[in-house]
Amino acid sequence: MRACRREPVPHTPVWFMRQAGRSLPEYLKVREGIAMLDSCMRPDLVTEITLQPVRRHKVDAAIYFSDIVVPLKAIGIDLDIKPGVGPVVERPIRTRADLARLRPLEPDDVKYVTEAVGMLTAELGDTPLIGFAGAPFTLASYLVEGGPSRNHEHTKALMYGDPQLWADLLDRLADITAAFLDVQISAGASAVQLFDSWVGALAPDDYRASVLPASAKVFDAVARHGVPRIHFGVGTGELLGLMGRAGADVVGADWRVPMDEAARRVGPGKALQGNLDPAVLFAPRQVVETKAREVLTAARDLPGHIFNLGHGVLPSTDPEALTRLVEFVHTESAR
């Protein structure tokens, strides 16, 4: 939390996106026979899965185990997470009439989240819990495409072809996302991260005109809580300055831009998060340490840095490599 606020720290804190999940054998064991969305709605499972990497890796923060489509499922959108594919929406949203299906999210829609966060904060003690939600653009891309997409052709066609409908769609999703984060913060989350997984598909001018207002609305809506707000997207090197303007306290960078250059692009007043390439963890230990040291060196003069990967932990990553990396960052940055 001190690093998020750009305050002095004894060592660089570490956590990993997707640290709770498929890379851990204990995760695969508890999830056996349980569908992904079902596991996100069971407080006992959410608690256990969220705690697993904290126990194993000694990371400095837990990230709430969920999926970005959980709030959409909670308001009645007919979708499922299909193994090997990802979220699939039965009836994509592409017309003004479809907007009526996106009703506001109420706290009672996600009572299991409130319960799970309460259980987690009781178990975590001084270890912070990071709440989590998908950003309006990424949620919209799933809803409009009907599932994962390489080119986002339907999404961009709607954004360019009917700007008012697009703006109304993102505005409604901003309200749903803000309400989902509000539930997590009210229940005890110490910080929140907004994931905009697909926004790197946009040019800066399109982001500025068609995405920035909705993302800013989310951050503005939860600002009253006073908890650190983190913003992250993939392939967003050209968007980092605009993402910083959206209102987060911390901006995450993927591995394509060094941390010092990312800080220059984001501008003053923000902490930075990142950004080791997740694939580096498959290299020999000495290589991992060399590459991690490069990240720490690039971030050395930043007033706030949180070490993370430049995207999520890959499913076949050796858990021991993550444990060793946490220890290395703690030791190296404390010198």
mmCIF file of C-alpha atoms in Angstrom, residues 1 4 62-63 128-132 181 184-185 188-193 227-230:
data_model
loop_
_atom_site.group_PDB
_atom_site.id
_atom_site.type_symbol
_atom_site.label_atom_id
_atom_site.label_comp_id
_atom_site.label_asym_id
_atom_site.label_seq_id
_atom_site.Cartn_x
_atom_site.Cartn_y
_atom_site.Cartn_z
ATOM 1 C CA MET A 1 0.000 0.000 0.000
ATOM 2 C CA CYS A 4 0.929 2.431 -4.334
ATOM 3 C CA ALA A 62 -3.469 -11.282 -2.558
ATOM 4 C CA ILE A 63 -5.620 -10.732 -5.660
ATOM 5 C CA PRO A 128 -3.492 -6.508 1.467
ATOM 6 C CA LEU A 129 -6.307 -7.880 -0.667
ATOM 7 C CA ILE A 130 -6.587 -6.389 -4.149
ATOM 8 C CA GLY A 131 -10.099 -6.267 -5.568
ATOM 9 C CA PHE A 132 -10.538 -6.734 -9.266
ATOM 10 C CA LEU A 181 -15.589 -2.734 -7.202
ATOM 11 C CA GLN A 184 -15.310 -5.416 -2.828
ATOM 12 C CA ILE A 185 -13.958 -2.229 -1.245
ATOM 13 C CA GLY A 188 -12.613 -4.820 3.018
ATOM 14 C CA ALA A 189 -10.437 -4.845 -0.133
ATOM 15 C CA SER A 190 -7.321 -2.693 0.400
ATOM 16 C CA ALA A 191 -6.866 -1.726 -3.274
ATOM 17 C CA VAL A 192 -8.514 -2.429 -6.625
ATOM 18 C CA GLN A 193 -7.246 -3.174 -10.110
ATOM 19 C CA VAL A 227 -8.022 3.001 -1.553
ATOM 20 C CA PRO A 228 -5.300 2.797 -4.229
ATOM 21 C CA ARG A 229 -6.627 2.206 -7.745
ATOM 22 C CA ILE A 230 -4.522 0.301 -10.299
#
